[in-house]
Amino acid sequence: MGKRYENKVVVVTGAAAGLGRALSLGYAREGGELVLIDIEPKGLEETRGMVEALGAKATTFVADLSNEAGVAEVGAAVLAAFPKIDVLYNNAGAAYGAVNTPIDRVEWSQFQFFLSLNTLAPLYLARALRPALAAAKGCVINQSSMAAYQPAVVYGVTKSALNQLTWGMARMFGADGIRVNAVAPGLMETPASAASLGAEHQAKIRALQMLDAHGEPEDIVNLGLFLGSDDARFITAEVMHCDAGHPYRAWRE
Ligand SMILES: NC(=O)c1ccc[n+]([C@@H]2O[C@H](COP(=O)([O-])OP(=O)(O)OC[C@H]3O[C@@H](n4cnc5c(N)ncnc54)[C@H](O)[C@@H]3O)[C@@H](O)[C@H]2O)c1
């Protein structure tokens, strides 16, 4: 089988660690040219080195995606350098710590910060890159979460709004032939999830799954590779869950 991403440009945000790094390596293995964005320069450079070791090209952009100016600046810089973009994978986001504050306790400014990073940045970056996505008849993939169904914490609200945005963006961007979908991971084993969720908490989450299985970054990579490829050309406005059948999406916890 030929490589699915030869002559394709893939932009990954939050590429310095975890799922973003795994996704970057996945697209690189399939022949893609990578554009890597993150706020952490050290991890970003490490990912670039790993992508290049696979024989793929990579360009890095350090950016803070938690505010309008940061998103606009990196959007303009990427657009100037890459007139055709096949995939924008909006993966950067906060998933651990303060973003899990209950909504009846969170400070207004803190709520705004997490909404900006998790929800608004994916929309505004896609808007900034729309001409390049249109030129390639490309697609956008938003990293949602099974937590989108937990309305009582900030994290859940930011990701359920991202699901709504995915449907809205699919409708608006479809006019340019751009597909927009979301991937909603369950509990995945990344360094950040391991460091933030205790073993007991993780076991509790897994016990609710329909399958007795551990989610690994490669599970998300496989879905991202499919959704960004021509194999998914008829698929848009979908939120695809990859969570071993987690009941959060049926129940409101
Ligand atoms: N790991 C899981 O179990 C899981 C489950 C569901 C959803 N997700 C989602 O997947 C994505 C990645 O999660 P992860 O587990 O790899 O986490 P992670 O913390 O390892 O990765 C997040 C990346 O985003 C970057 N980032 C953070 N703030 C930024 C900012 N202001 N500007 C630019 N970049 C910034 C970080 O530097 C980091 O490289 C997140 O959107 C998260 O909500 C993860």
Tab-separated table of N, CA, C and O and ligand atoms in Angstrom, residues 13-23 37-41 43-44 47 61-67 71 89-96 99 113 117-118 121 142-147 155 158-159 162 183-194 196-197 215 217 220 242, ligand 1:
chain	number	residue	atom	x	y	z
A	13	THR	N	-1.436	20.983	16.087
A	13	THR	CA	-1.195	21.852	17.237
A	13	THR	C	-1.032	20.991	18.490
A	13	THR	O	-1.526	19.865	18.558
A	14	GLY	N	-0.307	21.538	19.462
A	14	GLY	CA	-0.026	20.751	20.663
A	14	GLY	C	0.886	19.589	20.317
A	14	GLY	O	0.741	18.478	20.842
A	15	ALA	N	1.854	19.862	19.431
A	15	ALA	CA	2.684	18.785	18.870
A	15	ALA	C	3.891	18.441	19.736
A	15	ALA	O	4.649	17.538	19.413
A	16	ALA	N	4.071	19.151	20.854
A	16	ALA	CA	5.279	18.959	21.661
A	16	ALA	C	5.220	17.743	22.568
A	16	ALA	O	6.242	17.365	23.155
A	17	ALA	N	4.047	17.130	22.705
A	17	ALA	CA	3.926	16.042	23.684
A	17	ALA	C	2.721	15.172	23.352
A	17	ALA	O	1.953	15.476	22.430
A	18	GLY	N	2.580	14.089	24.112
A	18	GLY	CA	1.357	13.287	24.148
A	18	GLY	C	0.763	12.919	22.796
A	18	GLY	O	1.459	12.462	21.886
A	19	LEU	N	-0.549	13.126	22.684
A	19	LEU	CA	-1.266	12.719	21.478
A	19	LEU	C	-0.791	13.510	20.257
A	19	LEU	O	-0.720	12.965	19.149
A	20	GLY	N	-0.463	14.798	20.463
A	20	GLY	CA	-0.005	15.626	19.340
A	20	GLY	C	1.298	15.114	18.759
A	20	GLY	O	1.481	15.089	17.537
A	21	ARG	N	2.208	14.700	19.627
A	21	ARG	CA	3.470	14.131	19.129
A	21	ARG	C	3.200	12.808	18.406
A	21	ARG	O	3.721	12.575	17.312
A	22	ALA	N	2.375	11.958	19.001
A	22	ALA	CA	2.076	10.658	18.380
A	22	ALA	C	1.425	10.863	17.001
A	22	ALA	O	1.768	10.178	16.027
A	23	LEU	N	0.502	11.822	16.912
A	23	LEU	CA	-0.154	12.110	15.632
A	23	LEU	C	0.859	12.599	14.606
A	23	LEU	O	0.842	12.172	13.444
A	37	ILE	N	2.990	22.997	15.816
A	37	ILE	CA	2.738	24.209	16.603
A	37	ILE	C	2.601	23.829	18.076
A	37	ILE	O	1.909	22.860	18.409
A	38	ASP	N	3.250	24.613	18.949
A	38	ASP	CA	3.086	24.391	20.393
A	38	ASP	C	3.656	25.600	21.134
A	38	ASP	O	4.421	26.383	20.583
A	39	ILE	N	3.294	25.697	22.403
A	39	ILE	CA	3.822	26.775	23.251
A	39	ILE	C	5.165	26.366	23.878
A	39	ILE	O	5.908	27.209	24.349
A	40	GLU	N	5.475	25.066	23.855
A	40	GLU	CA	6.684	24.538	24.501
A	40	GLU	C	7.781	24.296	23.468
A	40	GLU	O	7.770	23.273	22.771
A	41	PRO	N	8.781	25.212	23.386
A	41	PRO	CA	9.795	25.077	22.329
A	41	PRO	C	10.630	23.795	22.435
A	41	PRO	O	10.961	23.195	21.414
A	43	GLY	N	9.944	20.684	23.732
A	43	GLY	CA	9.228	19.498	23.268
A	43	GLY	C	8.969	19.554	21.774
A	43	GLY	O	9.005	18.535	21.072
A	44	LEU	N	8.725	20.771	21.282
A	44	LEU	CA	8.458	20.962	19.851
A	44	LEU	C	9.678	20.549	19.029
A	44	LEU	O	9.556	19.840	18.021
A	47	THR	N	10.017	16.825	18.958
A	47	THR	CA	9.099	16.205	17.982
A	47	THR	C	9.630	16.403	16.564
A	47	THR	O	9.597	15.479	15.744
A	61	PHE	N	6.491	26.090	14.722
A	61	PHE	CA	6.040	27.430	15.091
A	61	PHE	C	5.721	27.421	16.579
A	61	PHE	O	4.842	26.656	17.012
A	62	VAL	N	6.424	28.254	17.344
A	62	VAL	CA	6.097	28.393	18.764
A	62	VAL	C	4.977	29.424	18.868
A	62	VAL	O	5.092	30.529	18.323
A	63	ALA	N	3.886	29.056	19.524
A	63	ALA	CA	2.747	29.982	19.618
A	63	ALA	C	1.936	29.695	20.870
A	63	ALA	O	1.835	28.549	21.309
A	64	ASP	N	1.362	30.756	21.411
A	64	ASP	CA	0.420	30.607	22.526
A	64	ASP	C	-0.984	30.674	21.940
A	64	ASP	O	-1.434	31.728	21.476
A	65	LEU	N	-1.674	29.537	21.950
A	65	LEU	CA	-2.997	29.452	21.326
A	65	LEU	C	-4.129	29.799	22.294
A	65	LEU	O	-5.293	29.577	21.992
A	66	SER	N	-3.771	30.361	23.450
A	66	SER	CA	-4.817	30.668	24.436
A	66	SER	C	-5.360	32.081	24.280
A	66	SER	O	-6.182	32.511	25.086
A	67	ASN	N	-4.889	32.808	23.268
A	67	ASN	CA	-5.409	34.165	23.088
A	67	ASN	C	-5.481	34.515	21.601
A	67	ASN	O	-4.802	33.904	20.770
A	71	VAL	N	-3.119	33.229	18.227
A	71	VAL	CA	-3.711	32.416	17.157
A	71	VAL	C	-3.593	33.152	15.815
A	71	VAL	O	-3.198	32.565	14.801
A	89	TYR	N	-4.980	19.556	12.265
A	89	TYR	CA	-5.405	18.772	13.425
A	89	TYR	C	-5.283	19.664	14.657
A	89	TYR	O	-4.196	19.907	15.153
A	90	ASN	N	-6.435	20.172	15.118
A	90	ASN	CA	-6.491	21.035	16.304
A	90	ASN	C	-6.463	20.159	17.551
A	90	ASN	O	-7.505	19.754	18.072
A	91	ASN	N	-5.249	19.865	18.016
A	91	ASN	CA	-5.104	18.940	19.149
A	91	ASN	C	-4.768	19.645	20.459
A	91	ASN	O	-5.101	19.144	21.532
A	92	ALA	N	-4.127	20.807	20.384
A	92	ALA	CA	-3.679	21.490	21.618
A	92	ALA	C	-4.865	21.738	22.532
A	92	ALA	O	-5.963	22.060	22.086
A	93	GLY	N	-4.641	21.564	23.820
A	93	GLY	CA	-5.717	21.831	24.758
A	93	GLY	C	-5.296	21.518	26.166
A	93	GLY	O	-4.293	20.835	26.393
A	94	ALA	N	-6.063	22.042	27.111
A	94	ALA	CA	-5.836	21.722	28.514
A	94	ALA	C	-6.834	20.658	28.909
A	94	ALA	O	-8.038	20.785	28.645
A	95	ALA	N	-6.344	19.567	29.520
A	95	ALA	CA	-7.228	18.465	29.899
A	95	ALA	C	-7.133	18.140	31.384
A	95	ALA	O	-7.994	17.449	31.917
A	96	TYR	N	-6.092	18.633	32.018
A	96	TYR	CA	-5.846	18.223	33.399
A	96	TYR	C	-5.734	19.437	34.310
A	96	TYR	O	-5.514	20.545	33.855
A	99	VAL	N	-8.614	22.931	34.677
A	99	VAL	CA	-9.696	22.891	33.677
A	99	VAL	C	-10.831	21.971	34.141
A	99	VAL	O	-11.946	22.037	33.617
A	113	PHE	N	-10.191	31.656	29.915
A	113	PHE	CA	-8.897	31.166	29.445
A	113	PHE	C	-9.066	29.781	28.799
A	113	PHE	O	-8.592	29.539	27.686
A	117	LEU	N	-8.554	28.531	24.832
A	117	LEU	CA	-7.589	27.519	24.386
A	117	LEU	C	-8.280	26.294	23.765
A	117	LEU	O	-7.907	25.841	22.680
A	118	ASN	N	-9.290	25.764	24.446
A	118	ASN	CA	-9.883	24.488	24.016
A	118	ASN	C	-10.936	24.644	22.933
A	118	ASN	O	-11.186	23.702	22.180
A	121	ALA	N	-9.678	28.670	19.948
A	121	ALA	CA	-8.459	28.554	19.129
A	121	ALA	C	-8.675	27.624	17.918
A	121	ALA	O	-8.272	27.990	16.805
A	142	ASN	N	-10.847	18.274	14.931
A	142	ASN	CA	-10.794	18.884	16.264
A	142	ASN	C	-10.685	17.795	17.327
A	142	ASN	O	-11.449	16.823	17.287
A	143	GLN	N	-9.760	17.990	18.273
A	143	GLN	CA	-9.607	16.990	19.337
A	143	GLN	C	-10.612	17.281	20.441
A	143	GLN	O	-10.442	18.222	21.224
A	144	SER	N	-11.664	16.483	20.483
A	144	SER	CA	-12.666	16.627	21.531
A	144	SER	C	-12.311	15.691	22.680
A	144	SER	O	-11.123	15.415	22.926
A	145	SER	N	-13.300	15.181	23.379
A	145	SER	CA	-13.050	14.261	24.494
A	145	SER	C	-14.354	13.602	24.899
A	145	SER	O	-15.433	14.178	24.731
A	146	MET	N	-14.246	12.418	25.501
A	146	MET	CA	-15.449	11.807	26.074
A	146	MET	C	-15.984	12.687	27.195
A	146	MET	O	-17.154	12.598	27.564
A	147	ALA	N	-15.124	13.579	27.709
A	147	ALA	CA	-15.539	14.481	28.788
A	147	ALA	C	-16.526	15.537	28.304
A	147	ALA	O	-17.080	16.283	29.111
A	155	TYR	N	-13.899	21.659	31.749
A	155	TYR	CA	-13.360	20.849	30.644
A	155	TYR	C	-14.495	20.320	29.753
A	155	TYR	O	-14.443	20.431	28.528
A	158	THR	N	-16.037	23.047	27.597
A	158	THR	CA	-15.187	23.475	26.468
A	158	THR	C	-15.224	22.446	25.346
A	158	THR	O	-15.202	22.810	24.171
A	159	LYS	N	-15.292	21.163	25.698
A	159	LYS	CA	-15.263	20.131	24.649
A	159	LYS	C	-16.644	19.914	24.028
A	159	LYS	O	-16.743	19.580	22.843
A	162	LEU	N	-16.909	22.496	21.606
A	162	LEU	CA	-16.075	22.161	20.442
A	162	LEU	C	-16.824	21.198	19.508
A	162	LEU	O	-16.707	21.301	18.286
A	183	VAL	N	-12.514	14.143	16.823
A	183	VAL	CA	-12.168	12.860	17.427
A	183	VAL	C	-12.351	13.037	18.929
A	183	VAL	O	-11.862	14.014	19.502
A	184	ALA	N	-13.075	12.120	19.545
A	184	ALA	CA	-13.317	12.216	20.986
A	184	ALA	C	-12.677	11.023	21.698
A	184	ALA	O	-13.284	9.951	21.794
A	185	PRO	N	-11.436	11.220	22.180
A	185	PRO	CA	-10.770	10.104	22.858
A	185	PRO	C	-11.370	9.838	24.235
A	185	PRO	O	-11.854	10.749	24.914
A	186	GLY	N	-11.287	8.565	24.629
A	186	GLY	CA	-11.545	8.202	26.017
A	186	GLY	C	-10.257	8.376	26.792
A	186	GLY	O	-9.430	9.231	26.461
A	187	LEU	N	-10.053	7.567	27.816
A	187	LEU	CA	-8.818	7.659	28.594
A	187	LEU	C	-7.669	7.047	27.804
A	187	LEU	O	-7.660	5.850	27.532
A	188	MET	N	-6.714	7.889	27.403
A	188	MET	CA	-5.565	7.426	26.628
A	188	MET	C	-4.320	7.499	27.495
A	188	MET	O	-4.179	8.428	28.289
A	189	GLU	N	-3.424	6.564	27.312
A	189	GLU	CA	-2.205	6.559	28.115
A	189	GLU	C	-1.171	7.513	27.517
A	189	GLU	O	-0.454	7.160	26.588
A	190	THR	N	-1.141	8.742	28.042
A	190	THR	CA	-0.099	9.700	27.648
A	190	THR	C	0.631	10.101	28.930
A	190	THR	O	0.099	9.926	30.034
A	191	PRO	N	1.841	10.662	28.795
A	191	PRO	CA	2.555	11.091	30.001
A	191	PRO	C	1.712	12.045	30.855
A	191	PRO	O	1.706	11.951	32.085
A	192	ALA	N	0.952	12.938	30.200
A	192	ALA	CA	0.155	13.913	30.952
A	192	ALA	C	-0.987	13.237	31.713
A	192	ALA	O	-1.254	13.567	32.873
A	193	SER	N	-1.648	12.267	31.083
A	193	SER	CA	-2.759	11.604	31.795
A	193	SER	C	-2.210	10.761	32.937
A	193	SER	O	-2.786	10.716	34.022
A	194	ALA	N	-1.069	10.114	32.717
A	194	ALA	CA	-0.472	9.297	33.777
A	194	ALA	C	-0.070	10.166	34.964
A	194	ALA	O	-0.267	9.791	36.128
A	196	SER	N	-1.336	13.056	35.831
A	196	SER	CA	-2.416	13.833	36.437
A	196	SER	C	-3.502	12.995	37.080
A	196	SER	O	-4.143	13.436	38.030
A	197	LEU	N	-3.751	11.794	36.545
A	197	LEU	CA	-4.820	10.967	37.095
A	197	LEU	C	-4.188	9.810	37.856
A	197	LEU	O	-3.386	9.063	37.301
A	215	GLY	N	-6.542	2.495	26.437
A	215	GLY	CA	-6.421	3.337	25.254
A	215	GLY	C	-4.992	3.819	25.079
A	215	GLY	O	-4.372	4.302	26.021
A	217	PRO	N	-2.107	6.086	22.515
A	217	PRO	CA	-2.064	7.135	21.501
A	217	PRO	C	-2.253	6.600	20.083
A	217	PRO	O	-2.906	7.247	19.254
A	220	ILE	N	-5.691	6.752	18.632
A	220	ILE	CA	-6.095	8.069	18.103
A	220	ILE	C	-5.380	8.343	16.785
A	220	ILE	O	-5.960	8.893	15.844
A	242	CYS	N	-13.547	7.378	20.368
A	242	CYS	CA	-12.549	6.310	20.415
A	242	CYS	C	-12.280	6.087	21.897
A	242	CYS	O	-11.348	6.670	22.465
B	1	LIG	N1	-4.863	11.845	27.004
B	1	LIG	C1	-6.173	11.653	27.128
B	1	LIG	O1	-6.607	10.744	27.836
B	1	LIG	C2	-7.151	12.563	26.404
B	1	LIG	C3	-8.483	12.173	26.411
B	1	LIG	C4	-9.417	12.975	25.742
B	1	LIG	C5	-9.006	14.125	25.085
B	1	LIG	N2	-7.697	14.480	25.100
B	1	LIG	C6	-7.334	15.723	24.382
B	1	LIG	O2	-6.203	15.492	23.564
B	1	LIG	C7	-5.406	16.673	23.489
B	1	LIG	C8	-3.966	16.337	23.894
B	1	LIG	O3	-3.975	15.733	25.167
B	1	LIG	P1	-2.651	15.069	25.813
B	1	LIG	O4	-3.100	14.037	26.768
B	1	LIG	O5	-1.709	14.703	24.724
B	1	LIG	O6	-2.126	16.309	26.674
B	1	LIG	P2	-0.713	17.043	26.751
B	1	LIG	O7	-0.841	17.998	27.889
B	1	LIG	O8	0.388	16.028	26.765
B	1	LIG	O9	-0.627	17.822	25.369
B	1	LIG	C9	-1.170	19.087	25.151
B	1	LIG	C10	-0.218	19.888	24.277
B	1	LIG	O10	-0.810	21.177	24.071
B	1	LIG	C11	0.180	22.168	24.306
B	1	LIG	N3	-0.427	23.425	24.773
B	1	LIG	C12	-0.969	23.664	25.997
B	1	LIG	N4	-1.324	24.953	26.092
B	1	LIG	C13	-0.995	25.549	24.916
B	1	LIG	C14	-1.099	26.874	24.425
B	1	LIG	N5	-1.592	27.873	25.190
B	1	LIG	N6	-0.689	27.131	23.169
B	1	LIG	C15	-0.142	26.139	22.407
B	1	LIG	N7	0.003	24.868	22.817
B	1	LIG	C16	-0.420	24.574	24.064
B	1	LIG	C17	1.081	21.573	25.402
B	1	LIG	O11	2.343	22.205	25.463
B	1	LIG	C18	1.145	20.113	24.962
B	1	LIG	O12	2.208	19.854	24.075
B	1	LIG	C19	-6.091	17.719	24.373
B	1	LIG	O13	-6.917	18.544	23.568
B	1	LIG	C20	-6.943	16.866	25.301
B	1	LIG	O14	-8.064	17.571	25.790
B	1	LIG	C21	-6.757	13.721	25.744
